[in-house]
mmCIF file of N, CA and C in Angstrom:
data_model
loop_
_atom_site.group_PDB
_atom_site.id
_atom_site.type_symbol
_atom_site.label_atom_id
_atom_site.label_comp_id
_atom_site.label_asym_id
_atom_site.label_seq_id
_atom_site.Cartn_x
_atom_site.Cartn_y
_atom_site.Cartn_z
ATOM 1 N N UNK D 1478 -30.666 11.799 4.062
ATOM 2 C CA UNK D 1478 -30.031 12.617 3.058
ATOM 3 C C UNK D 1478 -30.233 11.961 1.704
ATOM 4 N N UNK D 1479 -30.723 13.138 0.775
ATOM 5 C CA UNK D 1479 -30.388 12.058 -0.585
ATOM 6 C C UNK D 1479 -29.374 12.777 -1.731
ATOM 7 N N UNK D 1480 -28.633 11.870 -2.267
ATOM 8 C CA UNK D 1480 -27.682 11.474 -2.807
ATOM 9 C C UNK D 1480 -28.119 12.298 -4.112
ATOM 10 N N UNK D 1481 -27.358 13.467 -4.672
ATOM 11 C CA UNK D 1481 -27.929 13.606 -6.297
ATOM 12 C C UNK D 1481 -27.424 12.607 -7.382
ATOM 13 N N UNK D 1482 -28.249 13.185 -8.527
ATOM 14 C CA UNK D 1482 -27.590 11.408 -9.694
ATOM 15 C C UNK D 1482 -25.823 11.992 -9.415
ATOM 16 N N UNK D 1483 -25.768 13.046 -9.609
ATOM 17 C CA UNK D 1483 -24.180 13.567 -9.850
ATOM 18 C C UNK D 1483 -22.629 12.889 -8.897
ATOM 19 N N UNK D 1484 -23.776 12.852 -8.007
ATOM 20 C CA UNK D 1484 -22.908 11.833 -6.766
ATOM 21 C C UNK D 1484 -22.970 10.209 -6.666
ATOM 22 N N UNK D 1485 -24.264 10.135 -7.729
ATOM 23 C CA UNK D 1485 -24.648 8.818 -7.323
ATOM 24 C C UNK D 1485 -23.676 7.234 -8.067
ATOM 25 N N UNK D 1486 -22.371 8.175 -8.981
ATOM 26 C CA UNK D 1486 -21.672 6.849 -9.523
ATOM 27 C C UNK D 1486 -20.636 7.564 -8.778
ATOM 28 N N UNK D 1487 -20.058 8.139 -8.621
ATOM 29 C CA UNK D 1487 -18.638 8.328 -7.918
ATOM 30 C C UNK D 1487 -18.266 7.260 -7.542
ATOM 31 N N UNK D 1488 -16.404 6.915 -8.057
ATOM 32 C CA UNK D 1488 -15.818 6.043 -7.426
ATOM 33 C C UNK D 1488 -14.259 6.485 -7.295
ATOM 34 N N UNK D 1489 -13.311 5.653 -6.272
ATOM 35 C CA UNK D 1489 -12.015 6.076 -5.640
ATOM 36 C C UNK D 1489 -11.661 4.503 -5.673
ATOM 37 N N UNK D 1490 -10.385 4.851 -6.253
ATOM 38 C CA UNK D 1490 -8.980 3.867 -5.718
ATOM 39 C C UNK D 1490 -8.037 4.436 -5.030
ATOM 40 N N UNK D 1491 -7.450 3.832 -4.331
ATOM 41 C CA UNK D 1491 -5.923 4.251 -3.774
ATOM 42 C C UNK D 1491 -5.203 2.947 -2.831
ATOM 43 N N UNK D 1492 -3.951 3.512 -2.965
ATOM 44 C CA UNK D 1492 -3.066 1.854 -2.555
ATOM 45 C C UNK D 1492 -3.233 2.631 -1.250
ATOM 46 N N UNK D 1493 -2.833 1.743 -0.235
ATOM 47 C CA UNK D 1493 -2.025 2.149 1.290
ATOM 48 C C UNK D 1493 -0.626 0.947 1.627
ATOM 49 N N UNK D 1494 0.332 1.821 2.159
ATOM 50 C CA UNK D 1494 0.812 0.186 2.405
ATOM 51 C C UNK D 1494 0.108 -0.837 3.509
ATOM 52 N N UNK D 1495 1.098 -1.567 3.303
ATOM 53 C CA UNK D 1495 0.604 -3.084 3.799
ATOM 54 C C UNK D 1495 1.333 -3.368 5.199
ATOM 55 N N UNK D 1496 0.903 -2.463 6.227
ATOM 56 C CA UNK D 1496 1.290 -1.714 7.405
ATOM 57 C C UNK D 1496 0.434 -1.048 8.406
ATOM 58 N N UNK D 1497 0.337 -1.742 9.278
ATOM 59 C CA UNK D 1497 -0.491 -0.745 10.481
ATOM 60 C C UNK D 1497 -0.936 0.675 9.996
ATOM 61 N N UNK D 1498 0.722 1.538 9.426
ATOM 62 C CA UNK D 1498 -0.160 2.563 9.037
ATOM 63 C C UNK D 1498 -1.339 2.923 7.780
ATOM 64 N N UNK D 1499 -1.631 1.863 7.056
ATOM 65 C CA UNK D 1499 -2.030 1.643 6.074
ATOM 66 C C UNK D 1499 -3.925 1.604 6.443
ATOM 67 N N UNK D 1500 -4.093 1.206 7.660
ATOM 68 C CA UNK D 1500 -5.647 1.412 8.373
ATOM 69 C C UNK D 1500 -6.278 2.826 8.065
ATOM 70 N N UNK D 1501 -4.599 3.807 8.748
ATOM 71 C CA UNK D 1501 -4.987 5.146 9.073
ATOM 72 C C UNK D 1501 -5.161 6.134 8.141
ATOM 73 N N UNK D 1502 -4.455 5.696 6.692
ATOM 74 C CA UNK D 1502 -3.767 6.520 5.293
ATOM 75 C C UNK D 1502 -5.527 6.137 4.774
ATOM 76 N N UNK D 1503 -5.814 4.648 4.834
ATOM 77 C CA UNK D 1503 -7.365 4.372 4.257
ATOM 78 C C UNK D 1503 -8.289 5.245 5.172
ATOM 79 N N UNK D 1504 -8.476 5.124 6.211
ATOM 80 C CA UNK D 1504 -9.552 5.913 6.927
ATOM 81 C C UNK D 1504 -9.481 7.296 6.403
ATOM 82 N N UNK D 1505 -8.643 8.610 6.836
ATOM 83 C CA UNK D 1505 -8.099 9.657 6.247
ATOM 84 C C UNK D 1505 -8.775 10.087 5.066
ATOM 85 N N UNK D 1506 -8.379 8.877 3.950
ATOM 86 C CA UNK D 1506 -8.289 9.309 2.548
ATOM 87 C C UNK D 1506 -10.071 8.868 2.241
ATOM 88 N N UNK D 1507 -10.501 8.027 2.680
ATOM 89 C CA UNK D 1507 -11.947 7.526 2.987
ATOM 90 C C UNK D 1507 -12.945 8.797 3.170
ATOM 91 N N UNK D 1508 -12.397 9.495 4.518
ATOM 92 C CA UNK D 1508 -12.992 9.802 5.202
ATOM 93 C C UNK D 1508 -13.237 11.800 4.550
ATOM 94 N N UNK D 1509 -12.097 11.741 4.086
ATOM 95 C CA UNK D 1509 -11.754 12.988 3.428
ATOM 96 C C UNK D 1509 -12.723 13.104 1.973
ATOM 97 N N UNK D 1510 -12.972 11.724 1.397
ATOM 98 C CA UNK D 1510 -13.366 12.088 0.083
ATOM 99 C C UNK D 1510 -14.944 11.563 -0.317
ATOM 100 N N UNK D 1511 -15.776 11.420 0.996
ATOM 101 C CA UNK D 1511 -17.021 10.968 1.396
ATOM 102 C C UNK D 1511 -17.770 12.277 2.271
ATOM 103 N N UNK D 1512 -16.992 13.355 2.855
ATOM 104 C CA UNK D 1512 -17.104 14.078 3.633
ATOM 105 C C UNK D 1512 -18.253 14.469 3.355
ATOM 106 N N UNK D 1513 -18.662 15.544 2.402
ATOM 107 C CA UNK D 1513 -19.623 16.178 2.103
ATOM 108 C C UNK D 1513 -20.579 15.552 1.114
ATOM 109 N N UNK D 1514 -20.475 13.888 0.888
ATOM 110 C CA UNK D 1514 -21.259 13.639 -0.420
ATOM 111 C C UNK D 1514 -22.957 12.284 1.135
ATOM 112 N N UNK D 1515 -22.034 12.157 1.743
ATOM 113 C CA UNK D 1515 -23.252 11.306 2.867
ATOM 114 C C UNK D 1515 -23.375 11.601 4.418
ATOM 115 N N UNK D 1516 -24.063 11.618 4.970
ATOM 116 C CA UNK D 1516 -25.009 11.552 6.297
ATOM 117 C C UNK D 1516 -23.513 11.461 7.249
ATOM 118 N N UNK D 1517 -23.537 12.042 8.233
ATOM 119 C CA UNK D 1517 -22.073 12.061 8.889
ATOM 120 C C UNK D 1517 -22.194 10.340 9.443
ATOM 121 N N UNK D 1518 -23.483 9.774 9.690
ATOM 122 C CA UNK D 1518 -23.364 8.907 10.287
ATOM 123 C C UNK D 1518 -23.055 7.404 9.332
ATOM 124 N N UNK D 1519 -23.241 7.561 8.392
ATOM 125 C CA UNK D 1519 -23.000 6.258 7.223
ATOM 126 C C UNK D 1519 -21.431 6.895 7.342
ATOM 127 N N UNK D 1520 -20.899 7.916 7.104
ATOM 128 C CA UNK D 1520 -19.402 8.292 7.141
ATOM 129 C C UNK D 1520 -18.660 7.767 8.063
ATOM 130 N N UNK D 1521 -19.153 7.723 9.568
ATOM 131 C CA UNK D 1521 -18.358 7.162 10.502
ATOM 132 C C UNK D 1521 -18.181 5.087 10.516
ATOM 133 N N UNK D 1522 -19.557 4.824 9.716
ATOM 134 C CA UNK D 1522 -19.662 3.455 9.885
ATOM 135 C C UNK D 1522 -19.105 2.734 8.639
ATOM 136 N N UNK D 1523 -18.984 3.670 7.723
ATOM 137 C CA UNK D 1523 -18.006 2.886 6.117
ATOM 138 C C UNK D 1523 -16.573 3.569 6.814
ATOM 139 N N UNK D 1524 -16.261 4.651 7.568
ATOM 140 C CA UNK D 1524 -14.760 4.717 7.717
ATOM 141 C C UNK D 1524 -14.296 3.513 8.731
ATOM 142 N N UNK D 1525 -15.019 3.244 9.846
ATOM 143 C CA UNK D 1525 -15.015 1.951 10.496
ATOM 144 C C UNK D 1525 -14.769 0.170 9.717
ATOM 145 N N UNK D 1526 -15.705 -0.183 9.159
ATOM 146 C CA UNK D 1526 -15.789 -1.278 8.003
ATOM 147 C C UNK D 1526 -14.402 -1.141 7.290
ATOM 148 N N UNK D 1527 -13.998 0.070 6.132
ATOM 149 C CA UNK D 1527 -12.914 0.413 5.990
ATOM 150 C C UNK D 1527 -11.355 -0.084 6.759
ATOM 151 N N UNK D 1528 -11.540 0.492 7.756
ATOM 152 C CA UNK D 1528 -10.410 0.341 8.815
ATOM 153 C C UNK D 1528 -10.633 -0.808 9.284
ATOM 154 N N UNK D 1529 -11.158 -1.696 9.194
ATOM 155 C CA UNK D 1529 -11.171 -2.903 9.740
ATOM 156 C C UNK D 1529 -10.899 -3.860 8.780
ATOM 157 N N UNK D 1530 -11.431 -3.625 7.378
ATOM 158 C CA UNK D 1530 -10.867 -4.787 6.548
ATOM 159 C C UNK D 1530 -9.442 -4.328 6.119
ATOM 160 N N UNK D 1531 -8.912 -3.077 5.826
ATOM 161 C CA UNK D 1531 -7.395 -3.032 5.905
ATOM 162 C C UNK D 1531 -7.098 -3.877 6.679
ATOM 163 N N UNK D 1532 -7.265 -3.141 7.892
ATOM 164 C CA UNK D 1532 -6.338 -3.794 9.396
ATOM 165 C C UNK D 1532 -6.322 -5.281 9.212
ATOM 166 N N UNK D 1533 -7.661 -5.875 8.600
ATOM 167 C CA UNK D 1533 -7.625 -7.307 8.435
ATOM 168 C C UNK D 1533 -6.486 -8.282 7.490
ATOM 169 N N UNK D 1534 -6.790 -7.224 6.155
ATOM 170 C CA UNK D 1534 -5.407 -7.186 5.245
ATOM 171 C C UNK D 1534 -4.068 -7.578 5.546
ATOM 172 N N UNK D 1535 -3.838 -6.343 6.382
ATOM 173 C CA UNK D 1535 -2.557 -6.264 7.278
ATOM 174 C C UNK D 1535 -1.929 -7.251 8.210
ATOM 175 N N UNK D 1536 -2.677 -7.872 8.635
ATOM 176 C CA UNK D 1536 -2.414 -8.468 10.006
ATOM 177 C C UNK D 1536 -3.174 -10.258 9.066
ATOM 178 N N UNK D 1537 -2.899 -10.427 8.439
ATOM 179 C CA UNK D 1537 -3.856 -11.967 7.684
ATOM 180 C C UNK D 1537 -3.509 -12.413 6.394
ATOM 181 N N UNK D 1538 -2.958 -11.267 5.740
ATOM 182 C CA UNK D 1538 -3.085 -11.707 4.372
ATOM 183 C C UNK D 1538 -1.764 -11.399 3.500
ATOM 184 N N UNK D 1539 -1.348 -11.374 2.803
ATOM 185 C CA UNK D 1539 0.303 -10.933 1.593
ATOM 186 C C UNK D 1539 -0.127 -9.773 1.530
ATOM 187 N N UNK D 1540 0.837 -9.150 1.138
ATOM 188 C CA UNK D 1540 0.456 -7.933 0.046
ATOM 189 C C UNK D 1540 0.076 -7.979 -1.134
ATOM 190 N N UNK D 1541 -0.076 -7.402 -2.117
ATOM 191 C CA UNK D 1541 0.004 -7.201 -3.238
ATOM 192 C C UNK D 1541 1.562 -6.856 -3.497
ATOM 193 N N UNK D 1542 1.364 -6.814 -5.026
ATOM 194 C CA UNK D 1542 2.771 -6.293 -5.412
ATOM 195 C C UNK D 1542 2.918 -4.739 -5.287
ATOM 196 N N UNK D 1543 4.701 -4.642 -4.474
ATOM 197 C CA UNK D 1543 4.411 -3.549 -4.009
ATOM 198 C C UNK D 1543 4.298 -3.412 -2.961
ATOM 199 N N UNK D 1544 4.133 -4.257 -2.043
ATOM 200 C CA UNK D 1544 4.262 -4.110 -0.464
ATOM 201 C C UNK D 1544 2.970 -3.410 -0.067
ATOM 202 N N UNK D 1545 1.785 -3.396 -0.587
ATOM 203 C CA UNK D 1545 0.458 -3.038 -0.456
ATOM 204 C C UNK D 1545 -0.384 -3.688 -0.365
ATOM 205 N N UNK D 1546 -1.703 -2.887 -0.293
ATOM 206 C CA UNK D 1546 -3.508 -3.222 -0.480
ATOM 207 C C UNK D 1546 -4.521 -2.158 -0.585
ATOM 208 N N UNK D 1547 -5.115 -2.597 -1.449
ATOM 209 C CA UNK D 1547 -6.054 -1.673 -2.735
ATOM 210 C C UNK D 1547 -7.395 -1.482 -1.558
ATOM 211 N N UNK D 1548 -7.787 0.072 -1.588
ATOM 212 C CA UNK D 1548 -8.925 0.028 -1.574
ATOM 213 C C UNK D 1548 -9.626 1.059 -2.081
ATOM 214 N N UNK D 1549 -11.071 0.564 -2.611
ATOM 215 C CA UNK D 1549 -11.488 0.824 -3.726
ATOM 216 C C UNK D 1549 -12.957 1.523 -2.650
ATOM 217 N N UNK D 1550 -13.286 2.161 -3.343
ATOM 218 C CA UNK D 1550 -15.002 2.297 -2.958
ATOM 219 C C UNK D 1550 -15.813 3.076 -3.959
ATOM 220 N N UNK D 1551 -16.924 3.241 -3.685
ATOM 221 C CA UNK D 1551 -17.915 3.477 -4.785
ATOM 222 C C UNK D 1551 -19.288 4.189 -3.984
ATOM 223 N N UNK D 1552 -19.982 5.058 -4.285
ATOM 224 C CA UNK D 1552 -21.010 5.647 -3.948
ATOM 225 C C UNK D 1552 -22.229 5.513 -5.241
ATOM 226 N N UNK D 1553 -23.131 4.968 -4.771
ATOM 227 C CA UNK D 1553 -24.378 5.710 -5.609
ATOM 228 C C UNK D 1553 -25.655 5.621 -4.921
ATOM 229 N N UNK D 1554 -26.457 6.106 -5.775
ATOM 230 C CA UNK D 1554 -27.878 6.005 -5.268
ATOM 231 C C UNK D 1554 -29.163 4.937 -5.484
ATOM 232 N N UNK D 1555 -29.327 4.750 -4.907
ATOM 233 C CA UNK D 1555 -30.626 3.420 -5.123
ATOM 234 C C UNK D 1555 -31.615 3.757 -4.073
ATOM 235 N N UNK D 1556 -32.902 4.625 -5.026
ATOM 236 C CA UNK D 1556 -34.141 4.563 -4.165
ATOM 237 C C UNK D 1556 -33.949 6.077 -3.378
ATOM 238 N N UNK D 1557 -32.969 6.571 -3.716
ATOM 239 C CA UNK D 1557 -32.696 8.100 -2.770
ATOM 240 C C UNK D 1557 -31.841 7.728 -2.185
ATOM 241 N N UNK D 1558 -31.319 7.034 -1.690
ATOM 242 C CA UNK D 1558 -30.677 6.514 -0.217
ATOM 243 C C UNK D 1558 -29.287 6.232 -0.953
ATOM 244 N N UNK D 1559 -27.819 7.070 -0.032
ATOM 245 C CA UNK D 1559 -26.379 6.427 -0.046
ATOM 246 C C UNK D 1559 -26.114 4.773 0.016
ATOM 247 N N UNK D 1560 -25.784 4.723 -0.956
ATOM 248 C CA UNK D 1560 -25.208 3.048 -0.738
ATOM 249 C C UNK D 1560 -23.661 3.075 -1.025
ATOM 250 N N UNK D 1561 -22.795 2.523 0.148
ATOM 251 C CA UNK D 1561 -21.429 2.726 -0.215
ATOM 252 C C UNK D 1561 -20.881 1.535 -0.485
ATOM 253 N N UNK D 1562 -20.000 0.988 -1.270
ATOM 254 C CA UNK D 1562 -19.315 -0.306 -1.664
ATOM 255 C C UNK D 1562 -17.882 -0.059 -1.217
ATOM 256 N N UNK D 1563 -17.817 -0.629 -0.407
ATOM 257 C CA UNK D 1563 -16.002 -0.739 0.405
ATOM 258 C C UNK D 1563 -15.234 -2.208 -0.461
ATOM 259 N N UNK D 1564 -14.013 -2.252 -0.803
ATOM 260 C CA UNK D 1564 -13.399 -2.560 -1.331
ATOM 261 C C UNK D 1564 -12.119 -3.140 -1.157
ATOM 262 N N UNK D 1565 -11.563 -4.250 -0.168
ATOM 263 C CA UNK D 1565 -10.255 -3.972 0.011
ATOM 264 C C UNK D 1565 -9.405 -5.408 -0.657
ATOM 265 N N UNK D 1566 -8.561 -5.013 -1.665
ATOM 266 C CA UNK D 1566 -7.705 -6.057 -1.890
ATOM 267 C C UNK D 1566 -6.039 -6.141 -1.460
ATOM 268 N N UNK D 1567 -6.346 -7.927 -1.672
ATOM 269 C CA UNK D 1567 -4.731 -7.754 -0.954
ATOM 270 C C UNK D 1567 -4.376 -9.332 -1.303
ATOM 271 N N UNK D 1568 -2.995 -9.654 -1.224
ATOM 272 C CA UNK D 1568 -2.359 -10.714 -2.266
ATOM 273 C C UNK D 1568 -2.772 -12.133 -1.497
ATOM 274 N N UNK D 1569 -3.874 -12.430 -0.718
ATOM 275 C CA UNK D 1569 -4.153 -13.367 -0.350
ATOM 276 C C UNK D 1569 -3.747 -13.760 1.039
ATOM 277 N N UNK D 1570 -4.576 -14.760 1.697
ATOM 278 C CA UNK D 1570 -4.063 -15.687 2.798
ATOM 279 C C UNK D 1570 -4.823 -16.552 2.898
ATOM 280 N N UNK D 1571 -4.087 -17.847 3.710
ATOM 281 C CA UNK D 1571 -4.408 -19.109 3.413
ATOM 282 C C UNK D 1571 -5.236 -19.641 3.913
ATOM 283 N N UNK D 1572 -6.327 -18.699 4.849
ATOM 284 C CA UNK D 1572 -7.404 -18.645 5.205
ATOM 285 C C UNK D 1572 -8.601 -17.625 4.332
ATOM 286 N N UNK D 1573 -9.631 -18.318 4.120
ATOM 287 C CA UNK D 1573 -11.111 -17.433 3.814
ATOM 288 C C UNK D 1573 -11.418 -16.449 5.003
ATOM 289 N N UNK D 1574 -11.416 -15.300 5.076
ATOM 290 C CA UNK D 1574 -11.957 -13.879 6.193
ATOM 291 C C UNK D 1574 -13.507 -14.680 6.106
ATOM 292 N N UNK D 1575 -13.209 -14.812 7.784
ATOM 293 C CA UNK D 1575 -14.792 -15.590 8.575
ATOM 294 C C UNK D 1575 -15.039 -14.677 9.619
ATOM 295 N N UNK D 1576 -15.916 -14.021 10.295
ATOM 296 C CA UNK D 1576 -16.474 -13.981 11.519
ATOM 297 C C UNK D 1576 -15.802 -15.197 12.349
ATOM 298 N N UNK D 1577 -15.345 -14.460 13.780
ATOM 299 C CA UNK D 1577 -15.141 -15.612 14.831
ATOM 300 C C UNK D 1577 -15.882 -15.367 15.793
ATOM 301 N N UNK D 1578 -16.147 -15.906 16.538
ATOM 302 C CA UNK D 1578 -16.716 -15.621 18.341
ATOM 303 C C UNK D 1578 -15.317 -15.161 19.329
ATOM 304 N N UNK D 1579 -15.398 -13.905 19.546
ATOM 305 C CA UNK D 1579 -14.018 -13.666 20.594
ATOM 306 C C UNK D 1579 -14.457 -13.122 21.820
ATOM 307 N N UNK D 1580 -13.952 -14.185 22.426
ATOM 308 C CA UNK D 1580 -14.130 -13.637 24.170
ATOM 309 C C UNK D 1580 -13.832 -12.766 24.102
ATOM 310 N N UNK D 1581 -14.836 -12.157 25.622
ATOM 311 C CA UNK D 1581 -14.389 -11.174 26.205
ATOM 312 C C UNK D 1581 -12.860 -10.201 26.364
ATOM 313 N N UNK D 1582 -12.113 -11.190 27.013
ATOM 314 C CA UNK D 1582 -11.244 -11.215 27.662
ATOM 315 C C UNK D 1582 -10.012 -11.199 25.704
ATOM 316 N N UNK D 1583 -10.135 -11.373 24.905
ATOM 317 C CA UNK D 1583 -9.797 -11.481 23.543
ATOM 318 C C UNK D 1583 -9.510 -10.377 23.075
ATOM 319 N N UNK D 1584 -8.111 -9.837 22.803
ATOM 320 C CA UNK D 1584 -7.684 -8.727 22.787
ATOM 321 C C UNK D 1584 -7.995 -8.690 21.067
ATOM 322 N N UNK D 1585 -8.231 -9.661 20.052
ATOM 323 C CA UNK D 1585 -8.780 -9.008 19.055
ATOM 324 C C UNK D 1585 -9.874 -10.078 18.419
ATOM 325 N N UNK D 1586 -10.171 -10.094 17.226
ATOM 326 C CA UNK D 1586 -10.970 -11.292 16.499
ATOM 327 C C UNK D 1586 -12.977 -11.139 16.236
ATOM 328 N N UNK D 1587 -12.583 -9.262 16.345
ATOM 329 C CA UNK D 1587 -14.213 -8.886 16.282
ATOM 330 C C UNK D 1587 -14.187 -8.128 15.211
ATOM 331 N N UNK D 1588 -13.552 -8.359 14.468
ATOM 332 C CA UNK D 1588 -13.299 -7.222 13.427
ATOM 333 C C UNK D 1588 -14.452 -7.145 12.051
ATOM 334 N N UNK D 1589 -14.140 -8.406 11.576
ATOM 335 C CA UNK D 1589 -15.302 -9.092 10.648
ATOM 336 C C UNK D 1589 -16.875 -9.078 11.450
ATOM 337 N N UNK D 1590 -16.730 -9.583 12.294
ATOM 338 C CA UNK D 1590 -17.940 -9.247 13.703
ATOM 339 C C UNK D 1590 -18.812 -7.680 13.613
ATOM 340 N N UNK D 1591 -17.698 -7.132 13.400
ATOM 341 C CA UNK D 1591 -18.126 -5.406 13.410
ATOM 342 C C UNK D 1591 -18.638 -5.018 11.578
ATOM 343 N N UNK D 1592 -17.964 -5.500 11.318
ATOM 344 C CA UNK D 1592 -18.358 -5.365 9.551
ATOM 345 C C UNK D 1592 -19.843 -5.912 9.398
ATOM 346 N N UNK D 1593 -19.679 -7.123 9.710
ATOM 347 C CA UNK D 1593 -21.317 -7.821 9.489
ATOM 348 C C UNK D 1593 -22.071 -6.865 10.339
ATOM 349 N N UNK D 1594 -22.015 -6.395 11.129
ATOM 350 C CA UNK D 1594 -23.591 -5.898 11.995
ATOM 351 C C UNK D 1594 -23.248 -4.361 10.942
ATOM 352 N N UNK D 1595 -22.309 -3.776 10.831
ATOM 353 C CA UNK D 1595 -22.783 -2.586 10.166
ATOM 354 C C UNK D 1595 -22.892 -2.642 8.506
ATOM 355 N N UNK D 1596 -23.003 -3.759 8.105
ATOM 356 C CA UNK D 1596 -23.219 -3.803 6.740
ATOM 357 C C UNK D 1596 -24.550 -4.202 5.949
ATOM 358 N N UNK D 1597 -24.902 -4.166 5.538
ATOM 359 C CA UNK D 1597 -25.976 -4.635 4.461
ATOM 360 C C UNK D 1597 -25.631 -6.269 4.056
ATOM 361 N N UNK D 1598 -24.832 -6.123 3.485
ATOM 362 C CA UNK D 1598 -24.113 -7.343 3.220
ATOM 363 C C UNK D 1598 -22.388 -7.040 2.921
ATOM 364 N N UNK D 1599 -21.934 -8.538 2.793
ATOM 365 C CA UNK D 1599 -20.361 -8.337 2.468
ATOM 366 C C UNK D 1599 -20.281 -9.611 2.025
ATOM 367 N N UNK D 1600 -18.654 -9.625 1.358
ATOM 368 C CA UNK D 1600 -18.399 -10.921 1.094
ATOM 369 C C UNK D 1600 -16.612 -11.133 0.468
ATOM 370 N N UNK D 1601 -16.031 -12.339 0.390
ATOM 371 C CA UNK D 1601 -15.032 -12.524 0.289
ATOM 372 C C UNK D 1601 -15.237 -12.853 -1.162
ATOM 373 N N UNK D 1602 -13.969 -12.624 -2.375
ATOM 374 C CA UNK D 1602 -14.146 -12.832 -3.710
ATOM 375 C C UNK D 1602 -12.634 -13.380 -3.609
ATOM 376 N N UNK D 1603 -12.570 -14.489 -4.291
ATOM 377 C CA UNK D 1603 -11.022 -15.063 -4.508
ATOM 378 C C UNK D 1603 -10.294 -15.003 -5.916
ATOM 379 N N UNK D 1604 -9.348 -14.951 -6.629
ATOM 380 C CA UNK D 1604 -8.797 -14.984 -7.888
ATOM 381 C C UNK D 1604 -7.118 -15.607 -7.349
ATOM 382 N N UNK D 1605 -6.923 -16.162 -9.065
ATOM 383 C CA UNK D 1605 -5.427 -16.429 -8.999
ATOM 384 C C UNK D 1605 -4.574 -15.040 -8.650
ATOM 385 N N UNK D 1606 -4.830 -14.268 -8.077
ATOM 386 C CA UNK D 1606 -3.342 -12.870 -7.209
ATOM 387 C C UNK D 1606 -3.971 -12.897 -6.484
ATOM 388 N N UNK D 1607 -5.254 -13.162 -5.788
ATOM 389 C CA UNK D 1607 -5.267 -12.351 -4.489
ATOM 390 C C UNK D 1607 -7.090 -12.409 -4.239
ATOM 391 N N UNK D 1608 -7.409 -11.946 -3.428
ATOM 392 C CA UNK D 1608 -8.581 -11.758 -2.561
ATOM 393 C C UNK D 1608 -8.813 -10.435 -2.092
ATOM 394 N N UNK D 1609 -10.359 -10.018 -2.525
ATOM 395 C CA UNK D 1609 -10.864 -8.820 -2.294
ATOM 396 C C UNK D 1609 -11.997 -9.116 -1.205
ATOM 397 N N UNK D 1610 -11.816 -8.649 -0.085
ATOM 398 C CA UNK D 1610 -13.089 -8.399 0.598
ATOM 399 C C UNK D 1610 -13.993 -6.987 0.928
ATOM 400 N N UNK D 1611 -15.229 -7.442 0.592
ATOM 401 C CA UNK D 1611 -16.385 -6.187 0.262
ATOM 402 C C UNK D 1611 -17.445 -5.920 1.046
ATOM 403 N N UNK D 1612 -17.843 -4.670 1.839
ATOM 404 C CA UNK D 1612 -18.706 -4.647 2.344
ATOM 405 C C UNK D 1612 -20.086 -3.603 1.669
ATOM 406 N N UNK D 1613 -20.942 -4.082 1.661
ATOM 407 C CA UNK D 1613 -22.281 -2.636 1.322
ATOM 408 C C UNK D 1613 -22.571 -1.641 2.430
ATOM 409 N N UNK D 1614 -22.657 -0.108 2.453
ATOM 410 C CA UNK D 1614 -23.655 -0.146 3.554
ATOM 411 C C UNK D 1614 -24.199 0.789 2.918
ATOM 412 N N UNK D 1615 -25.448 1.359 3.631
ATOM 413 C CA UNK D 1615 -26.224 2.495 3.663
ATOM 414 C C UNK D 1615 -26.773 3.063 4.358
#
């Protein structure tokens, strides 16, 4: 599919809280406002990435102020081709977001795992409030 210039800067903020349900409000609102602009299949794999760095948010890191976490994304075009920028901030934790190795038997710890294989690239950004982690895909 290619992307017209008209689509090709589009960008979205929106808070979710800083709450399990906060995965589902991002996916939803993700998923709702990407619908008709990329390939159903980049849609299912940035609403995935999405829902996983919330959930990561959620379950790892503070909130923001506000009892939240920001996520941001961005669409444009490079070369014809959708490139999406996922976005999620949140008031920090006292760990850097790494890839782990999780057993089998490991009821979670593949999350970042799943981001890297469907991304282009990603990466963790730190500041005095907080930490944004970002994934590319296309």
């Amino acid at each position: 599919m290619i992307v017209s210039m008209a689509v090709a800067e589009r960008a979205w903020c929106v808070v979710v809280p800083h709450h399990a349900r906060g995965a589902q409000q991002a996916r939803h609102r993700l998923a709702a406002a990407l619908a008709d602009a990329v390939p159903a299949a980049l849609l299912d794999d940035v609403v995935s990435v999405a829902a996983e760095l919330v959930g990561n948010a959620v379950r790892h890191a503070d909130p923001l102020p506000g009892g939240v976490v920001r996520l941001a994304w961005r669409l444009r075009s490079i070369d014809g081709s959708a490139v999406i920028e996922v976005r999620v901030t949140d008031g920090g934790a006292t760990q850097v977001p790494r890839p782990r190795v999780a057993g089998v038997e490991d009821p979670d710890g593949r999350g970042l795992t799943i981001v890297d294989a469907l991304a282009i690239r990603w990466g963790v950004e730190r500041d005095g409030l907080g930490q944004s982690v970002w994934a590319e895909l296309s």
